[in-house]
Coordinates of C-alpha atoms in Angstrom, one line a residue:
M181 CA 15.1 -14.5 -4.0
E182 CA 15.5 -14.8 -7.8
P183 CA 13.4 -12.4 -9.8
V184 CA 10.3 -13.8 -11.5
E185 CA 10.0 -13.4 -15.3
L186 CA 6.7 -11.8 -15.9
D187 CA 5.6 -11.5 -19.5
P188 CA 3.9 -8.4 -20.9
L189 CA 0.4 -9.9 -20.4
D190 CA 1.1 -10.5 -16.6
Q191 CA 2.5 -7.0 -16.3
A192 CA -0.6 -5.6 -18.2
L193 CA -2.9 -7.4 -15.9
I194 CA -1.3 -6.1 -12.8
Q195 CA -1.4 -2.5 -14.2
A196 CA -5.0 -2.9 -15.1
L197 CA -5.9 -4.1 -11.6
M198 CA -3.9 -1.2 -10.1
I199 CA -6.4 1.1 -11.9
D200 CA -9.6 -0.9 -11.0
G201 CA -8.9 -3.8 -8.6
R202 CA -12.5 -5.1 -8.8
A203 CA -13.0 -5.0 -12.6
S204 CA -14.6 -8.1 -13.8
F205 CA -12.6 -10.8 -15.5
S206 CA -14.7 -10.3 -18.7
H207 CA -13.8 -6.5 -18.7
L208 CA -10.2 -7.2 -18.0
A209 CA -10.1 -9.7 -20.9
E210 CA -11.8 -7.2 -23.3
V211 CA -9.3 -4.4 -22.4
L212 CA -6.3 -6.8 -22.6
E213 CA -7.6 -8.4 -25.8
V214 CA -7.4 -12.0 -24.6
S215 CA -9.9 -14.6 -23.5
D216 CA -11.7 -14.6 -20.1
Q217 CA -10.1 -18.0 -19.4
T218 CA -6.6 -16.6 -20.0
V219 CA -7.2 -13.7 -17.6
V220 CA -8.6 -16.0 -14.9
R221 CA -5.8 -18.4 -15.3
R222 CA -3.1 -15.6 -15.2
Y223 CA -4.8 -13.9 -12.1
R224 CA -5.1 -17.1 -10.1
K225 CA -1.5 -18.0 -10.8
L226 CA -0.2 -14.7 -9.6
R227 CA -2.4 -14.7 -6.5
T228 CA -1.9 -18.3 -5.4
T229 CA 1.9 -18.0 -5.8
G230 CA 2.0 -15.0 -3.6
L231 CA 3.3 -12.6 -6.3
M232 CA 0.2 -10.3 -6.2
R233 CA -2.7 -9.5 -4.0
V234 CA -5.6 -7.2 -4.6
V235 CA -6.7 -5.7 -1.2
G236 CA -9.6 -3.3 -0.3
L237 CA -8.5 -0.7 2.2
P238 CA -10.1 2.3 4.0
L239 CA -8.6 5.7 3.1
G240 CA -7.2 6.7 6.5
S241 CA -7.6 10.5 6.0
R242 CA -11.3 10.0 4.9
V243 CA -12.4 7.6 7.6
G244 CA -10.5 9.1 10.5
L245 CA -7.7 6.6 11.0
F246 CA -4.6 7.7 13.0
E247 CA -1.8 7.1 10.6
S248 CA 1.8 7.4 11.8
W249 CA 5.2 6.3 10.5
L250 CA 7.3 4.8 13.2
R251 CA 11.1 4.3 13.6
V252 CA 11.8 1.8 16.3
Q253 CA 15.4 1.2 17.4
C254 CA 16.2 -2.2 18.9
A255 CA 19.1 -4.2 20.2
P256 CA 20.5 -6.2 17.3
D257 CA 19.3 -9.6 18.7
A258 CA 15.8 -8.3 19.3
A259 CA 14.8 -6.5 16.1
L260 CA 13.4 -9.5 14.2
A261 CA 11.3 -10.7 17.1
V262 CA 9.9 -7.1 17.7
A263 CA 9.2 -6.8 14.0
G264 CA 7.3 -10.1 14.0
A265 CA 5.3 -9.0 16.9
L266 CA 4.3 -5.7 15.3
A267 CA 3.5 -7.5 12.1
R268 CA 0.9 -9.6 13.9
R269 CA -1.0 -6.5 15.0
P270 CA -4.1 -5.6 12.8
D271 CA -3.4 -1.9 13.3
I272 CA 0.0 -2.1 11.7
A273 CA -0.1 -2.1 7.9
W274 CA 3.7 -2.1 6.9
V275 CA 6.7 -3.5 8.8
K276 CA 10.3 -3.6 7.5
L277 CA 13.9 -4.0 8.8
A278 CA 16.4 -1.2 8.1
S279 CA 19.7 0.3 9.3
G280 CA 21.8 -2.8 9.7
G281 CA 18.9 -4.8 11.3
T282 CA 18.6 -2.7 14.4
E283 CA 15.8 -0.4 13.2
I284 CA 12.2 -1.3 12.4
H285 CA 10.0 0.9 10.2
C286 CA 6.3 0.4 10.3
M287 CA 3.1 2.3 9.4
T288 CA 0.2 2.4 12.0
K289 CA -3.4 2.7 11.0
A290 CA -5.2 3.0 14.4
R291 CA -9.0 3.4 14.5
T292 CA -8.9 5.4 17.7
R293 CA -6.5 7.8 19.4
R294 CA -6.5 5.4 22.5
E295 CA -5.4 2.5 20.3
R296 CA -2.5 4.6 18.8
D297 CA -1.4 5.9 22.2
G298 CA -1.6 2.5 23.7
L299 CA 1.1 1.3 21.3
L300 CA 3.2 4.4 21.3
L301 CA 3.1 5.2 25.1
D302 CA 2.6 1.8 26.7
K303 CA 3.3 -1.3 24.5
L304 CA 6.5 -0.3 22.7
P305 CA 8.1 1.6 25.5
S306 CA 7.7 -1.4 27.8
T307 CA 9.0 -3.8 25.3
R308 CA 12.4 -5.3 26.3
R309 CA 15.4 -4.4 24.1
V310 CA 13.5 -1.5 22.4
T311 CA 15.9 1.5 22.8
G312 CA 14.1 4.3 21.0
I313 CA 10.9 5.3 19.2
T314 CA 10.2 8.1 16.7
A315 CA 6.7 8.7 15.5
Q316 CA 5.8 11.0 12.6
T317 CA 2.2 11.7 11.5
I318 CA 1.2 11.3 7.9
L319 CA -0.1 14.7 6.8
R320 CA -0.8 14.4 3.1
T321 CA -0.2 11.5 0.7
F322 CA 1.3 12.3 -2.7
M323 CA 1.6 8.8 -4.1
G324 CA 0.0 5.6 -2.8
G325 CA -3.5 4.8 -1.6
P326 CA -5.9 5.5 -4.4
E327 CA -3.1 6.8 -6.7
A328 CA -1.9 3.9 -8.9
W329 CA 1.9 3.4 -8.9
S330 CA 3.3 4.6 -12.2
G331 CA 6.3 2.0 -12.0
L332 CA 4.4 -0.3 -14.4
A333 CA 3.8 1.3 -17.8
V334 CA 2.6 -1.4 -20.1
L335 CA -1.0 -0.4 -21.1
R336 CA -1.7 1.8 -24.0
P337 CA -3.5 5.2 -23.2
G338 CA -6.8 3.7 -24.6
Q339 CA -6.5 0.7 -22.3
I340 CA -5.9 3.0 -19.3
E341 CA -8.9 4.9 -20.1
A342 CA -11.0 1.9 -20.6
M343 CA -10.0 0.6 -17.2
T344 CA -10.7 3.7 -15.3
R345 CA -13.9 3.3 -13.3
P346 CA -16.6 5.9 -14.2
A347 CA -18.1 8.0 -11.5
A348 CA -21.6 6.9 -10.5
P349 CA -24.4 9.3 -11.6
G350 CA -24.8 12.0 -9.0
A351 CA -21.5 11.1 -7.2
P352 CA -19.4 14.2 -6.2
A353 CA -16.5 15.2 -8.5
R354 CA -14.2 14.7 -5.5
P355 CA -14.8 13.2 -2.1
P356 CA -16.3 15.5 0.4
S357 CA -14.0 16.9 3.1
E358 CA -15.9 15.7 6.1
R359 CA -15.1 12.2 7.5
Y360 CA -17.0 9.1 6.4
A361 CA -18.2 7.2 9.5
L362 CA -17.9 3.5 8.8
D363 CA -20.7 1.4 10.5
E364 CA -20.3 -2.1 11.7
A365 CA -21.5 -3.7 8.4
E366 CA -18.9 -1.7 6.4
L367 CA -16.2 -2.6 8.9
A368 CA -17.1 -6.3 8.4
M369 CA -16.9 -6.0 4.7
L370 CA -13.5 -4.2 4.9
A371 CA -12.2 -7.1 7.1
V372 CA -12.9 -9.4 4.1
L373 CA -11.7 -7.1 1.5
G374 CA -8.4 -6.5 3.4
Q375 CA -7.6 -10.1 2.7
D376 CA -9.1 -10.4 -0.8
G377 CA -10.2 -7.2 -2.6
R378 CA -11.9 -9.3 -5.2
A379 CA -14.1 -11.2 -2.7
G380 CA -17.6 -11.9 -4.3
Y381 CA -20.7 -10.2 -3.1
P382 CA -22.1 -13.4 -1.5
E383 CA -19.1 -13.5 0.7
L384 CA -19.4 -9.8 1.6
A385 CA -23.1 -10.2 2.3
R386 CA -22.4 -13.1 4.7
A387 CA -19.7 -11.2 6.5
C388 CA -21.9 -8.1 7.1
G389 CA -25.2 -9.6 7.5
L390 CA -26.9 -7.8 4.6
S391 CA -28.3 -8.9 1.3
E392 CA -26.0 -9.1 -1.7
S393 CA -27.7 -6.2 -3.5
T394 CA -27.3 -4.0 -0.3
A395 CA -23.7 -5.1 0.1
R396 CA -23.1 -4.1 -3.5
R397 CA -24.7 -0.7 -2.9
R398 CA -22.7 -0.1 0.3
L399 CA -19.4 -0.9 -1.4
D400 CA -20.2 1.3 -4.4
R401 CA -21.1 4.1 -2.1
M402 CA -17.9 3.8 -0.2
R403 CA -15.9 3.9 -3.4
D404 CA -17.7 6.8 -4.9
L405 CA -17.4 8.8 -1.6
G406 CA -13.6 8.0 -1.4
A407 CA -13.8 6.0 1.9
V408 CA -12.3 2.8 0.4
Y409 CA -9.8 2.1 -2.4
F410 CA -8.4 -1.0 -4.0
D411 CA -4.7 -1.5 -4.0
V412 CA -2.5 -4.2 -5.8
E413 CA 0.3 -5.3 -3.5
T414 CA 3.4 -7.0 -4.9
V415 CA 6.9 -7.7 -3.6
P416 CA 9.2 -5.6 -5.9
A417 CA 12.2 -7.8 -5.5
M418 CA 10.2 -10.6 -7.3
F419 CA 10.1 -8.4 -10.4
G420 CA 13.7 -7.4 -10.5
Y421 CA 13.6 -4.4 -8.2
Q422 CA 16.4 -5.6 -5.9
T423 CA 17.1 -2.3 -4.1
E424 CA 14.5 -0.6 -1.8
A425 CA 15.1 2.4 0.4
T426 CA 13.3 4.9 2.6
L427 CA 14.1 8.6 1.9
L428 CA 13.6 11.2 4.5
I429 CA 13.8 14.6 2.7
T430 CA 13.9 18.1 4.2
V431 CA 12.0 20.8 2.2
P432 CA 11.0 24.3 3.2
P433 CA 7.3 24.3 4.0
A434 CA 6.5 26.7 1.2
R435 CA 8.0 24.1 -1.3
L436 CA 6.6 21.0 0.3
A437 CA 3.5 20.5 -1.9
E438 CA 5.5 21.1 -5.1
A439 CA 8.4 18.9 -4.0
G440 CA 6.0 16.2 -2.8
A441 CA 4.1 16.1 -6.1
A442 CA 7.4 15.9 -8.0
I443 CA 8.7 13.0 -5.9
G444 CA 5.4 11.2 -6.0
G445 CA 5.4 11.4 -9.8
H446 CA 8.6 9.4 -10.1
P447 CA 8.2 5.9 -11.3
E448 CA 10.7 4.7 -8.7
V449 CA 8.4 5.9 -5.9
P450 CA 5.3 3.7 -5.0
F451 CA 4.7 5.9 -1.8
A452 CA 5.4 9.4 -0.8
A453 CA 3.8 11.6 1.8
A454 CA 4.3 14.8 3.8
V455 CA 5.0 14.1 7.5
T456 CA 5.7 15.9 10.7
G457 CA 9.3 16.3 11.9
A458 CA 12.4 18.1 10.6
A459 CA 12.5 15.8 7.6
N460 CA 9.0 16.6 6.3
L461 CA 8.8 14.5 3.1
F462 CA 8.9 10.7 3.3
A463 CA 9.2 8.4 0.3
V464 CA 9.7 4.7 -0.4
V465 CA 11.9 4.1 -3.5
V466 CA 12.4 0.8 -5.5
C467 CA 15.3 0.5 -8.0
R468 CA 16.8 -2.3 -10.0
D469 CA 20.1 -2.1 -8.0
T470 CA 22.3 0.2 -5.9
D471 CA 23.7 1.8 -9.0
A472 CA 20.2 2.7 -10.3
L473 CA 19.5 4.1 -6.8
Y474 CA 22.6 6.3 -7.0
T475 CA 21.4 7.5 -10.3
Y476 CA 17.9 8.3 -9.0
L477 CA 19.3 10.2 -6.0
T478 CA 21.8 12.3 -8.0
E479 CA 19.8 13.0 -11.2
R480 CA 16.2 12.8 -10.2
V481 CA 15.8 13.8 -6.4
G482 CA 18.8 16.2 -6.8
A483 CA 16.9 18.1 -9.4
V484 CA 13.7 18.6 -7.5
A485 CA 13.4 22.2 -6.5
G486 CA 13.4 22.9 -2.7
V487 CA 15.2 19.7 -1.6
Q488 CA 17.7 20.6 1.0
Q489 CA 18.8 17.4 2.7
V490 CA 18.1 13.6 2.0
E491 CA 18.6 10.7 4.4
V492 CA 18.7 7.3 2.6
I493 CA 17.8 4.3 4.7
P494 CA 18.2 0.9 2.9
T495 CA 15.5 -1.7 3.5
L496 CA 17.0 -5.0 4.6
R497 CA 13.9 -7.1 4.7
N498 CA 10.1 -6.6 4.2
I499 CA 8.1 -8.3 7.1
K500 CA 4.5 -7.1 6.2
R501 CA 3.1 -5.1 3.2
A502 CA -0.4 -3.7 3.1
G503 CA -1.6 -6.2 5.7
M504 CA 0.0 -9.2 4.0
L505 CA 3.0 -11.0 5.6
V506 CA 6.1 -11.6 3.4
E507 CA 7.6 -15.0 3.6
D508 CA 10.4 -16.1 1.3
G509 CA 9.7 -13.1 -0.8
R510 CA 6.0 -13.9 -1.3
L511 CA 2.7 -12.6 0.2
V512 CA 0.8 -14.7 2.6
D513 CA -2.2 -14.2 4.8
P514 CA -1.6 -12.9 8.3
P515 CA -2.7 -15.0 11.2
P516 CA -6.2 -14.1 12.6
A517 CA -6.2 -11.0 14.7
P518 CA -6.3 -11.6 18.4

């Protein structure tokens, strides 16, 4: 897929939405110093062409989701079919092919332990041509989720500050440590926001059976309490990042927080997390090409204190990203969940 030429305004709009995915078009226009019509036109083009999607997602650690990163080994002629089947599951957020096309990487976000165990202990082991499964639990996220990716750096500091959503009066400085229990109305809203994070309040109200004002208050409360966040999903290859890889990094436990924060702060890293297993730091890396990846590994990762060993797994193809299917390098809606 040939890279898409995004001008500075397109890039600024994407970065602004990474900061506040539900900011009004009028506020976006004011911050970006263009007309409302220009922002609306640019946004619709990016979305309808599958280059960008704003999605509203529950924060797994806050609402009690069971999040795991899976490595599924398959026979060479079965990996694509198994990856497609995994991508159709609503409890699977990310799916990609790696390691010569015989290995699938995916991220689970199961609502219950039974749902997670059903996939790991029953469904996958009984799938023909699956030859091995490794599951690692996500312990702590350093980059990704509510943290906006720093790979785009177009906005001025004042614009970034203007886009940052202020905390509501009385909202806690940081989300409480106890879990937030989503009710059926909030789950219904999240089902809509998972497809379109900028869905209007009339649509959210119809989905959850509440009034528009109540739907607005519920969503604001979930945001203020850290139960939901808004992400901007793109396909990096469309913007010139032709090389993507997964890094499995081994770090002594005493240095894990420090190393995770360092890796997560690199602009090449849209996602980094501490995980269970011998390789206890997991990162997704996007670079312009393989030469840039080599430079990143030798000069950036190699300089991080505590890094003892790094396994680099190239990504061959993205099948699903943040709930969106990837077809011909563009984001499309998944089929309805069974």
